[in-house]
mmCIF file of C-alpha atoms in Angstrom:
data_model
loop_
_atom_site.group_PDB
_atom_site.id
_atom_site.type_symbol
_atom_site.label_atom_id
_atom_site.label_comp_id
_atom_site.label_asym_id
_atom_site.label_seq_id
_atom_site.Cartn_x
_atom_site.Cartn_y
_atom_site.Cartn_z
ATOM 1 C CA MET A 124 -65.653 22.132 -130.773
ATOM 2 C CA GLY A 125 -69.205 23.827 -129.878
ATOM 3 C CA LEU A 126 -72.729 23.178 -129.208
ATOM 4 C CA TYR A 127 -74.979 23.800 -132.354
ATOM 5 C CA CYS A 128 -78.331 23.751 -133.382
ATOM 6 C CA CYS A 129 -79.206 22.012 -136.845
ATOM 7 C CA VAL A 130 -81.981 23.108 -139.233
ATOM 8 C CA ARG A 131 -83.479 22.351 -142.477
ATOM 9 C CA PRO A 132 -82.925 25.444 -144.904
ATOM 10 C CA GLU A 133 -86.335 26.664 -144.637
ATOM 11 C CA ASP A 134 -86.890 27.092 -141.226
ATOM 12 C CA ALA A 135 -82.989 28.315 -140.805
ATOM 13 C CA GLN A 136 -84.336 32.157 -140.554
ATOM 14 C CA LYS A 137 -87.227 31.300 -138.462
ATOM 15 C CA ALA A 138 -85.092 29.546 -135.974
ATOM 16 C CA ARG A 139 -82.815 32.257 -135.924
ATOM 17 C CA GLU A 140 -84.739 35.112 -134.893
ATOM 18 C CA ARG A 141 -86.292 33.099 -132.215
ATOM 19 C CA LEU A 142 -83.023 32.207 -130.616
ATOM 20 C CA ALA A 143 -81.666 35.514 -130.571
ATOM 21 C CA HIS A 144 -84.785 36.933 -129.253
ATOM 22 C CA VAL A 145 -84.499 35.173 -126.199
ATOM 23 C CA GLY A 146 -80.692 35.680 -126.105
ATOM 24 C CA LEU A 147 -79.509 32.227 -127.306
ATOM 25 C CA LEU A 148 -77.929 32.714 -130.627
ATOM 26 C CA ASP A 149 -74.029 32.866 -129.818
ATOM 27 C CA ARG A 150 -72.805 35.339 -132.119
ATOM 28 C CA ARG A 151 -69.186 34.718 -131.605
ATOM 29 C CA ARG A 152 -69.307 31.889 -134.019
ATOM 30 C CA ARG A 153 -70.657 31.501 -137.326
ATOM 31 C CA PHE A 154 -73.125 29.153 -139.051
ATOM 32 C CA SER A 155 -72.415 26.483 -140.999
ATOM 33 C CA THR A 156 -74.457 24.012 -143.671
ATOM 34 C CA GLN A 157 -74.038 20.298 -144.029
ATOM 35 C CA ASP A 158 -75.558 17.864 -145.420
ATOM 36 C CA ASP A 159 -79.023 19.992 -146.095
ATOM 37 C CA GLU A 160 -78.997 21.412 -142.462
ATOM 38 C CA VAL A 161 -78.044 24.848 -141.454
ATOM 39 C CA CYS A 162 -76.597 24.487 -137.891
ATOM 40 C CA LEU A 163 -76.805 27.762 -135.821
ATOM 41 C CA PRO A 164 -74.592 27.726 -133.066
ATOM 42 C CA VAL A 165 -76.071 28.086 -129.414
ATOM 43 C CA ALA A 166 -75.365 29.087 -125.981
ATOM 44 C CA GLY A 167 -77.694 26.600 -123.979
ATOM 45 C CA GLU A 168 -81.054 24.499 -124.304
ATOM 46 C CA VAL A 169 -83.193 25.350 -127.175
ATOM 47 C CA ALA A 170 -86.283 22.886 -127.527
ATOM 48 C CA GLU A 171 -88.583 25.194 -125.808
ATOM 49 C CA SER A 172 -87.559 28.365 -127.807
ATOM 50 C CA LEU A 173 -88.115 26.193 -131.215
ATOM 51 C CA ALA A 174 -91.140 24.618 -130.121
ATOM 52 C CA GLY A 175 -92.794 23.587 -133.988
ATOM 53 C CA ILE A 176 -89.281 23.195 -135.439
ATOM 54 C CA ALA A 177 -87.556 19.924 -136.242
ATOM 55 C CA ALA A 178 -84.158 20.668 -135.115
ATOM 56 C CA ILE A 179 -80.740 18.429 -133.838
ATOM 57 C CA MET A 180 -78.235 19.286 -131.343
ATOM 58 C CA ARG A 181 -74.993 18.464 -132.823
ATOM 59 C CA ASP A 182 -70.522 19.185 -131.673
ATOM 60 C CA LEU A 183 -69.166 20.785 -134.147
ATOM 61 C CA PRO A 184 -65.902 22.536 -134.531
ATOM 62 C CA ASP A 185 -65.844 26.790 -134.695
ATOM 63 C CA ARG A 186 -65.083 29.317 -136.784
ATOM 64 C CA ILE A 187 -64.884 32.188 -134.791
ATOM 65 C CA ILE A 188 -66.138 35.624 -135.863
ATOM 66 C CA ALA A 189 -63.886 38.295 -135.658
ATOM 67 C CA LYS A 190 -64.842 40.885 -132.521
ATOM 68 C CA PRO A 191 -66.667 43.670 -134.129
ATOM 69 C CA ARG A 192 -65.479 47.415 -133.689
ATOM 70 C CA GLU A 193 -68.381 48.195 -130.826
ATOM 71 C CA VAL A 194 -71.143 46.643 -129.054
ATOM 72 C CA LYS A 195 -73.877 48.610 -131.643
ATOM 73 C CA GLU A 196 -73.016 45.960 -134.355
ATOM 74 C CA LEU A 197 -74.156 43.191 -132.223
ATOM 75 C CA LEU A 198 -77.396 45.264 -131.284
ATOM 76 C CA SER A 199 -78.337 45.894 -134.814
ATOM 77 C CA GLU A 200 -79.108 42.436 -135.390
ATOM 78 C CA VAL A 201 -81.729 41.733 -132.133
ATOM 79 C CA LEU A 202 -83.211 45.393 -132.557
ATOM 80 C CA SER A 203 -84.794 47.845 -135.204
ATOM 81 C CA ALA A 204 -83.047 51.259 -135.719
ATOM 82 C CA ASP A 205 -85.871 52.340 -133.724
ATOM 83 C CA GLU A 206 -85.278 50.220 -131.018
ATOM 84 C CA LEU A 207 -81.750 50.991 -130.970
ATOM 85 C CA SER A 208 -82.229 54.606 -130.352
ATOM 86 C CA LEU A 209 -84.644 53.820 -127.686
ATOM 87 C CA LEU A 210 -81.553 52.174 -125.972
ATOM 88 C CA GLY A 211 -78.669 54.704 -126.490
ATOM 89 C CA SER A 212 -75.157 54.135 -126.804
ATOM 90 C CA SER A 213 -73.982 54.874 -123.518
ATOM 91 C CA TYR A 214 -73.262 52.156 -120.197
ATOM 92 C CA ASP A 215 -70.833 51.527 -117.076
ATOM 93 C CA ILE A 216 -68.968 49.336 -116.633
ATOM 94 C CA ILE A 217 -68.117 48.304 -112.734
ATOM 95 C CA GLY A 218 -65.712 45.974 -112.060
ATOM 96 C CA ASP A 219 -66.717 42.797 -114.238
ATOM 97 C CA ILE A 220 -70.403 44.117 -114.555
ATOM 98 C CA VAL A 221 -71.368 45.912 -117.173
ATOM 99 C CA LEU A 222 -74.506 48.295 -116.500
ATOM 100 C CA ILE A 223 -76.982 49.603 -119.162
ATOM 101 C CA GLU A 224 -80.575 51.819 -118.740
ATOM 102 C CA LEU A 225 -83.419 49.392 -120.461
ATOM 103 C CA PRO A 226 -86.055 51.774 -121.630
ATOM 104 C CA PRO A 227 -89.577 49.900 -120.808
ATOM 105 C CA GLU A 228 -90.028 49.265 -124.582
ATOM 106 C CA LEU A 229 -87.507 46.732 -124.803
ATOM 107 C CA GLU A 230 -87.963 44.740 -121.348
ATOM 108 C CA GLN A 231 -88.987 41.822 -124.099
ATOM 109 C CA LYS A 232 -85.592 41.507 -125.693
ATOM 110 C CA SER A 233 -84.042 42.077 -122.262
ATOM 111 C CA ALA A 234 -82.413 38.351 -122.593
ATOM 112 C CA ALA A 235 -80.738 39.100 -126.152
ATOM 113 C CA ILE A 236 -79.440 42.313 -125.412
ATOM 114 C CA GLY A 237 -77.990 41.525 -122.545
ATOM 115 C CA GLN A 238 -76.397 38.666 -124.546
ATOM 116 C CA CYS A 239 -74.787 40.901 -127.064
ATOM 117 C CA TYR A 240 -73.151 42.946 -124.404
ATOM 118 C CA LEU A 241 -71.914 39.902 -123.094
ATOM 119 C CA GLN A 242 -70.753 38.772 -125.913
ATOM 120 C CA PHE A 243 -68.615 41.451 -127.020
ATOM 121 C CA HIS A 244 -67.171 42.052 -123.823
ATOM 122 C CA LYS A 245 -64.228 40.052 -122.898
ATOM 123 C CA GLY A 246 -64.031 39.546 -119.015
ATOM 124 C CA ILE A 247 -67.133 40.675 -118.135
ATOM 125 C CA ARG A 248 -69.440 38.068 -115.917
ATOM 126 C CA ALA A 249 -72.836 39.552 -116.506
ATOM 127 C CA ILE A 250 -74.463 41.931 -117.485
ATOM 128 C CA ALA A 251 -77.079 44.419 -115.206
ATOM 129 C CA ALA A 252 -80.232 46.569 -116.323
ATOM 130 C CA LYS A 253 -81.284 49.659 -114.118
ATOM 131 C CA ALA A 254 -85.155 48.920 -112.834
ATOM 132 C CA GLY A 255 -86.640 51.783 -111.859
ATOM 133 C CA MET A 256 -86.530 55.033 -110.340
ATOM 134 C CA HIS A 257 -84.383 56.127 -106.973
ATOM 135 C CA VAL A 258 -86.523 54.747 -104.489
ATOM 136 C CA GLY A 259 -86.548 54.675 -100.301
ATOM 137 C CA GLU A 260 -84.922 55.979 -97.241
ATOM 138 C CA HIS A 261 -81.024 55.616 -99.091
ATOM 139 C CA ARG A 262 -82.467 56.420 -102.494
ATOM 140 C CA LEU A 263 -80.634 53.300 -104.067
ATOM 141 C CA GLN A 264 -82.217 52.544 -107.501
ATOM 142 C CA PRO A 265 -83.221 48.560 -108.561
ATOM 143 C CA VAL A 266 -81.053 47.056 -110.399
ATOM 144 C CA ARG A 267 -81.202 43.344 -112.222
ATOM 145 C CA VAL A 268 -79.065 40.880 -114.107
ATOM 146 C CA ILE A 269 -80.495 40.090 -117.500
ATOM 147 C CA ALA A 270 -77.957 37.956 -118.786
ATOM 148 C CA GLY A 271 -74.703 35.859 -117.368
ATOM 149 C CA GLU A 272 -73.892 35.484 -113.429
ATOM 150 C CA ASP A 273 -76.955 36.491 -111.109
ATOM 151 C CA ASN A 274 -74.348 37.696 -108.883
ATOM 152 C CA LEU A 275 -74.574 42.099 -108.654
ATOM 153 C CA THR A 276 -71.076 41.894 -106.395
ATOM 154 C CA THR A 277 -68.001 42.975 -107.628
ATOM 155 C CA VAL A 278 -64.463 44.573 -107.136
ATOM 156 C CA HIS A 279 -63.943 47.871 -109.289
ATOM 157 C CA HIS A 280 -60.586 49.925 -109.387
ATOM 158 C CA GLU A 281 -60.807 53.240 -109.298
ATOM 159 C CA ASN A 282 -57.966 55.727 -108.436
ATOM 160 C CA GLY A 283 -55.531 53.207 -107.363
ATOM 161 C CA ALA A 284 -58.231 52.078 -104.568
ATOM 162 C CA ARG A 285 -60.047 48.505 -104.937
ATOM 163 C CA LEU A 286 -64.021 49.241 -103.963
ATOM 164 C CA LYS A 287 -66.158 46.202 -103.136
ATOM 165 C CA LEU A 288 -69.448 47.225 -104.250
ATOM 166 C CA THR A 289 -73.168 44.928 -104.755
ATOM 167 C CA LEU A 290 -75.171 47.037 -107.189
ATOM 168 C CA GLY A 291 -78.500 48.006 -105.935
ATOM 169 C CA LYS A 292 -77.550 48.611 -102.305
ATOM 170 C CA THR A 293 -75.131 51.083 -102.546
ATOM 171 C CA TYR A 294 -75.260 54.365 -104.872
ATOM 172 C CA TYR A 295 -71.779 54.291 -107.309
ATOM 173 C CA SER A 296 -70.714 55.899 -110.353
ATOM 174 C CA PRO A 297 -68.014 55.237 -111.995
ATOM 175 C CA ARG A 298 -68.434 58.584 -113.949
ATOM 176 C CA SER A 299 -67.994 60.456 -110.871
ATOM 177 C CA ALA A 300 -64.398 59.488 -110.395
ATOM 178 C CA GLY A 301 -62.588 62.339 -112.390
ATOM 179 C CA GLU A 302 -64.629 64.916 -109.878
ATOM 180 C CA ARG A 303 -63.445 62.657 -106.730
ATOM 181 C CA MET A 304 -59.746 63.136 -108.482
ATOM 182 C CA ARG A 305 -60.381 66.470 -108.641
ATOM 183 C CA VAL A 306 -61.058 66.992 -104.704
ATOM 184 C CA ALA A 307 -58.004 64.889 -103.646
ATOM 185 C CA SER A 308 -56.252 67.516 -105.779
ATOM 186 C CA LEU A 309 -56.894 70.487 -104.063
ATOM 187 C CA VAL A 310 -56.635 69.013 -100.586
ATOM 188 C CA LYS A 311 -53.505 70.230 -98.610
ATOM 189 C CA PRO A 312 -51.262 68.171 -96.563
ATOM 190 C CA GLY A 313 -52.069 67.587 -93.074
ATOM 191 C CA GLU A 314 -55.770 68.405 -93.673
ATOM 192 C CA ASP A 315 -58.648 66.711 -91.407
ATOM 193 C CA VAL A 316 -61.003 65.720 -94.555
ATOM 194 C CA LEU A 317 -65.295 64.927 -93.918
ATOM 195 C CA VAL A 318 -66.763 63.014 -96.200
ATOM 196 C CA MET A 319 -70.558 63.265 -96.030
ATOM 197 C CA PHE A 320 -72.833 60.439 -97.430
ATOM 198 C CA SER A 321 -69.439 58.698 -98.002
ATOM 199 C CA GLY A 322 -71.694 55.810 -99.251
ATOM 200 C CA SER A 323 -68.870 52.252 -99.680
ATOM 201 C CA GLY A 324 -66.080 54.505 -99.582
ATOM 202 C CA PRO A 325 -65.159 55.983 -103.154
ATOM 203 C CA TYR A 326 -64.346 59.406 -101.773
ATOM 204 C CA VAL A 327 -62.657 58.191 -98.430
ATOM 205 C CA LEU A 328 -60.543 56.164 -100.784
ATOM 206 C CA THR A 329 -59.514 58.391 -103.288
ATOM 207 C CA LEU A 330 -58.796 61.080 -100.522
ATOM 208 C CA ALA A 331 -56.534 58.125 -98.910
ATOM 209 C CA LYS A 332 -54.740 56.785 -102.144
ATOM 210 C CA ASN A 333 -54.279 60.012 -103.738
ATOM 211 C CA SER A 334 -53.892 63.307 -101.140
ATOM 212 C CA GLU A 335 -52.172 63.688 -98.105
ATOM 213 C CA ALA A 336 -54.563 64.636 -95.850
ATOM 214 C CA GLY A 337 -53.970 64.257 -92.238
ATOM 215 C CA LYS A 338 -57.916 62.713 -91.088
ATOM 216 C CA ILE A 339 -60.197 61.564 -92.909
ATOM 217 C CA VAL A 340 -63.588 60.639 -91.546
ATOM 218 C CA GLY A 341 -66.922 59.627 -93.717
ATOM 219 C CA VAL A 342 -70.597 59.657 -92.585
ATOM 220 C CA GLU A 343 -72.939 56.927 -93.905
ATOM 221 C CA LEU A 344 -76.465 56.154 -93.234
ATOM 222 C CA ASN A 345 -77.137 53.435 -95.319
ATOM 223 C CA ALA A 346 -75.884 50.183 -92.920
ATOM 224 C CA ASP A 347 -75.144 48.264 -96.413
ATOM 225 C CA ALA A 348 -73.292 51.081 -97.711
ATOM 226 C CA HIS A 349 -71.077 51.442 -94.478
ATOM 227 C CA ALA A 350 -70.290 47.944 -94.290
ATOM 228 C CA LEU A 351 -68.358 48.166 -97.775
ATOM 229 C CA ALA A 352 -67.085 51.090 -97.044
ATOM 230 C CA GLU A 353 -65.043 49.236 -93.691
ATOM 231 C CA GLU A 354 -64.334 46.400 -95.738
ATOM 232 C CA ASN A 355 -62.969 48.208 -98.678
ATOM 233 C CA ALA A 356 -60.941 49.961 -96.196
ATOM 234 C CA GLN A 357 -59.220 47.300 -95.206
ATOM 235 C CA ARG A 358 -58.695 46.009 -98.480
ATOM 236 C CA ASN A 359 -57.017 49.388 -99.165
ATOM 237 C CA LYS A 360 -54.518 48.520 -95.864
ATOM 238 C CA ALA A 361 -51.830 51.393 -96.908
ATOM 239 C CA ALA A 362 -54.737 53.677 -96.942
ATOM 240 C CA ALA A 363 -56.930 52.252 -93.638
ATOM 241 C CA GLY A 364 -54.928 54.107 -90.912
ATOM 242 C CA ARG A 365 -56.157 57.682 -91.720
ATOM 243 C CA ILE A 366 -59.444 56.480 -92.401
ATOM 244 C CA ALA A 367 -62.614 56.502 -89.992
ATOM 245 C CA LEU A 368 -66.091 55.516 -90.669
ATOM 246 C CA HIS A 369 -69.545 56.137 -89.229
ATOM 247 C CA CYS A 370 -72.533 54.423 -89.698
ATOM 248 C CA GLY A 371 -75.868 56.931 -89.206
ATOM 249 C CA ASP A 372 -77.331 59.889 -89.723
ATOM 250 C CA ALA A 373 -74.699 63.077 -90.786
ATOM 251 C CA ASN A 374 -77.303 65.948 -88.459
ATOM 252 C CA GLU A 375 -76.888 63.490 -85.467
ATOM 253 C CA VAL A 376 -73.023 62.111 -86.217
ATOM 254 C CA VAL A 377 -71.047 64.303 -87.254
ATOM 255 C CA PRO A 378 -71.967 67.426 -84.654
ATOM 256 C CA THR A 379 -69.726 64.874 -82.052
ATOM 257 C CA LEU A 380 -66.352 64.382 -84.905
ATOM 258 C CA GLY A 381 -65.165 67.530 -84.072
ATOM 259 C CA GLN A 382 -63.914 70.370 -86.899
ATOM 260 C CA PHE A 383 -62.508 70.086 -90.587
ATOM 261 C CA ASP A 384 -60.462 71.834 -93.155
ATOM 262 C CA ARG A 385 -62.574 70.722 -95.887
ATOM 263 C CA ILE A 386 -66.093 68.773 -96.176
ATOM 264 C CA VAL A 387 -67.283 67.071 -98.928
ATOM 265 C CA MET A 388 -71.288 66.865 -99.197
ATOM 266 C CA PRO A 389 -71.700 64.480 -102.699
ATOM 267 C CA LEU A 390 -75.410 64.123 -102.228
ATOM 268 C CA PRO A 391 -77.278 66.387 -104.967
ATOM 269 C CA LYS A 392 -80.564 65.890 -104.135
ATOM 270 C CA GLY A 393 -81.390 67.099 -100.546
ATOM 271 C CA ALA A 394 -77.771 68.600 -99.401
ATOM 272 C CA ALA A 395 -79.310 71.928 -98.090
ATOM 273 C CA GLY A 396 -80.677 70.168 -95.070
ATOM 274 C CA PHE A 397 -77.199 69.499 -94.001
ATOM 275 C CA PHE A 398 -75.381 72.217 -94.758
ATOM 276 C CA SER A 399 -75.962 73.886 -91.167
ATOM 277 C CA THR A 400 -74.491 70.950 -89.799
ATOM 278 C CA SER A 401 -71.361 70.995 -92.561
ATOM 279 C CA LEU A 402 -70.691 74.435 -91.329
ATOM 280 C CA ALA A 403 -71.175 73.843 -87.870
ATOM 281 C CA ALA A 404 -67.906 71.548 -88.299
ATOM 282 C CA CYS A 405 -65.737 74.011 -90.121
ATOM 283 C CA LYS A 406 -62.732 75.449 -88.903
ATOM 284 C CA ASP A 407 -62.502 78.650 -88.418
ATOM 285 C CA SER A 408 -61.292 79.272 -92.474
ATOM 286 C CA ALA A 409 -62.299 75.769 -94.431
ATOM 287 C CA MET A 410 -63.684 74.487 -98.365
ATOM 288 C CA ILE A 411 -67.181 72.699 -98.253
ATOM 289 C CA HIS A 412 -67.856 70.596 -102.076
ATOM 290 C CA TYR A 413 -71.358 71.292 -102.102
ATOM 291 C CA TYR A 414 -73.196 69.592 -105.044
ATOM 292 C CA PHE A 415 -76.536 69.966 -106.787
ATOM 293 C CA PHE A 416 -78.330 69.489 -110.061
ATOM 294 C CA CYS A 417 -78.682 73.000 -112.193
ATOM 295 C CA ARG A 418 -79.296 74.196 -115.705
ATOM 296 C CA GLU A 419 -76.165 73.277 -117.821
ATOM 297 C CA LYS A 420 -76.342 76.808 -119.530
ATOM 298 C CA GLU A 421 -77.141 78.657 -116.302
ATOM 299 C CA LEU A 422 -74.642 77.556 -114.165
ATOM 300 C CA GLN A 423 -72.789 80.108 -112.980
ATOM 301 C CA ALA A 424 -76.045 81.804 -111.976
ATOM 302 C CA ASP A 425 -77.731 78.922 -110.623
ATOM 303 C CA CYS A 426 -74.724 78.056 -108.459
ATOM 304 C CA ALA A 427 -74.866 81.724 -107.370
ATOM 305 C CA TYR A 428 -78.719 81.639 -106.736
ATOM 306 C CA GLU A 429 -77.966 78.007 -105.053
ATOM 307 C CA LEU A 430 -75.558 79.802 -102.267
ATOM 308 C CA THR A 431 -78.459 82.383 -101.866
ATOM 309 C CA GLN A 432 -80.550 79.716 -100.189
ATOM 310 C CA LEU A 433 -78.263 78.319 -98.255
ATOM 311 C CA PRO A 434 -78.406 78.782 -93.953
ATOM 312 C CA THR A 435 -75.039 80.489 -93.731
ATOM 313 C CA GLU A 436 -75.689 82.725 -91.288
ATOM 314 C CA GLY A 437 -72.424 83.553 -89.135
ATOM 315 C CA TYR A 438 -70.115 82.442 -91.797
ATOM 316 C CA ASP A 439 -68.799 84.324 -94.726
ATOM 317 C CA CYS A 440 -69.403 82.265 -97.715
ATOM 318 C CA SER A 441 -67.864 82.749 -101.020
ATOM 319 C CA ILE A 442 -68.057 80.865 -104.470
ATOM 320 C CA VAL A 443 -64.590 79.947 -105.093
ATOM 321 C CA ARG A 444 -65.328 78.097 -108.314
ATOM 322 C CA CYS A 445 -68.295 75.951 -109.887
ATOM 323 C CA VAL A 446 -67.733 72.586 -111.977
ATOM 324 C CA ALA A 447 -70.204 70.543 -113.767
ATOM 325 C CA CYS A 448 -69.128 66.970 -113.218
ATOM 326 C CA GLY A 449 -71.522 64.592 -115.600
ATOM 327 C CA GLY A 450 -74.809 65.004 -117.208
ATOM 328 C CA TYR A 451 -78.120 64.076 -114.929
ATOM 329 C CA SER A 452 -80.931 64.548 -117.681
ATOM 330 C CA PRO A 453 -81.592 66.764 -121.042
ATOM 331 C CA GLY A 454 -79.958 70.241 -120.181
ATOM 332 C CA ILE A 455 -79.492 69.355 -116.501
ATOM 333 C CA THR A 456 -75.874 68.797 -114.658
ATOM 334 C CA ARG A 457 -74.576 67.627 -111.599
ATOM 335 C CA THR A 458 -72.920 70.450 -110.149
ATOM 336 C CA CYS A 459 -70.057 71.156 -107.839
ATOM 337 C CA ILE A 460 -69.525 74.380 -105.644
ATOM 338 C CA ASP A 461 -66.498 74.595 -103.572
ATOM 339 C CA ILE A 462 -67.285 77.605 -101.054
ATOM 340 C CA ALA A 463 -64.630 78.642 -99.197
ATOM 341 C CA VAL A 464 -66.284 79.108 -95.328
ATOM 342 C CA LYS A 465 -64.676 81.788 -92.747
ATOM 343 C CA ARG A 466 -66.127 81.714 -89.262
ATOM 344 C CA LYS A 467 -67.224 85.134 -88.447
ATOM 345 C CA ARG A 468 -66.046 87.071 -85.707
ATOM 346 C CA HIS A 469 -67.821 88.163 -82.732
ATOM 347 C CA ASN A 470 -66.730 91.531 -81.083
#
């Protein structure tokens, strides 16, 4: 049995449109007709949405609609073709939360859009939308729930690790999981690894779970992200013994931590300001994974130029490889330069 809103046939289309607009039309169930009524399946109280339309709420037997092959099929019922093109097709699933990009032009339909994703994805409890640009000292992007449970904390599984995350309080992208695994695959047994800007711990834990690194150290300025990283280290107890986490400015904290075989710098905007600190923390021979944004079609040239702009005095720095790690905007990609570092000997 399920809840249905029953209206006169002549009011059915108008009622359906209003319910869809506010996200109250339940598309998982079929509508039914009986006794000169059209009964629409609903997901909650509808009185305000149907002002001026005579309606009666009834409990009726459900008829479940076969699951659509893609969420676009549901979205096409509440969005025009032009609106669908504005929304785009890519989104992220982080734990039991779906995170979408919501253009300002579709703000008034956010509830209906959220309901479409919620109905399409089983096991998802909330739909969230990015609500602005990256702002503040920690470059965080505001996030808000548009459908489902109003809770942005979740547990996400990545590369064998369990990560507790609070969207909007720490930066995290599941799209970088493959890149984190790539770096872990390069770590040699016994290497000491430093992760600058370690956030809630995805790099640290991927390294701990998937490499034979000796010591893995993370440094993070954002206190909220650092607290999550500490909790995540305990959550993954088998890996926690090799992990040390520090909260503070990397330029101040890293010089107190000793030297490392490998340093990861996953801060595409602003990592150059920490490169001297990173070099000073290198052993005589080391590897730095340095991230920045560059032109997709000029990747090799931009990587070469970027290295010439970094402060390398006292060190021999050479590019081992340049790796495109995912699109940022049209024509621009997040890129990692794997930089081999050797400390110059002074006679």
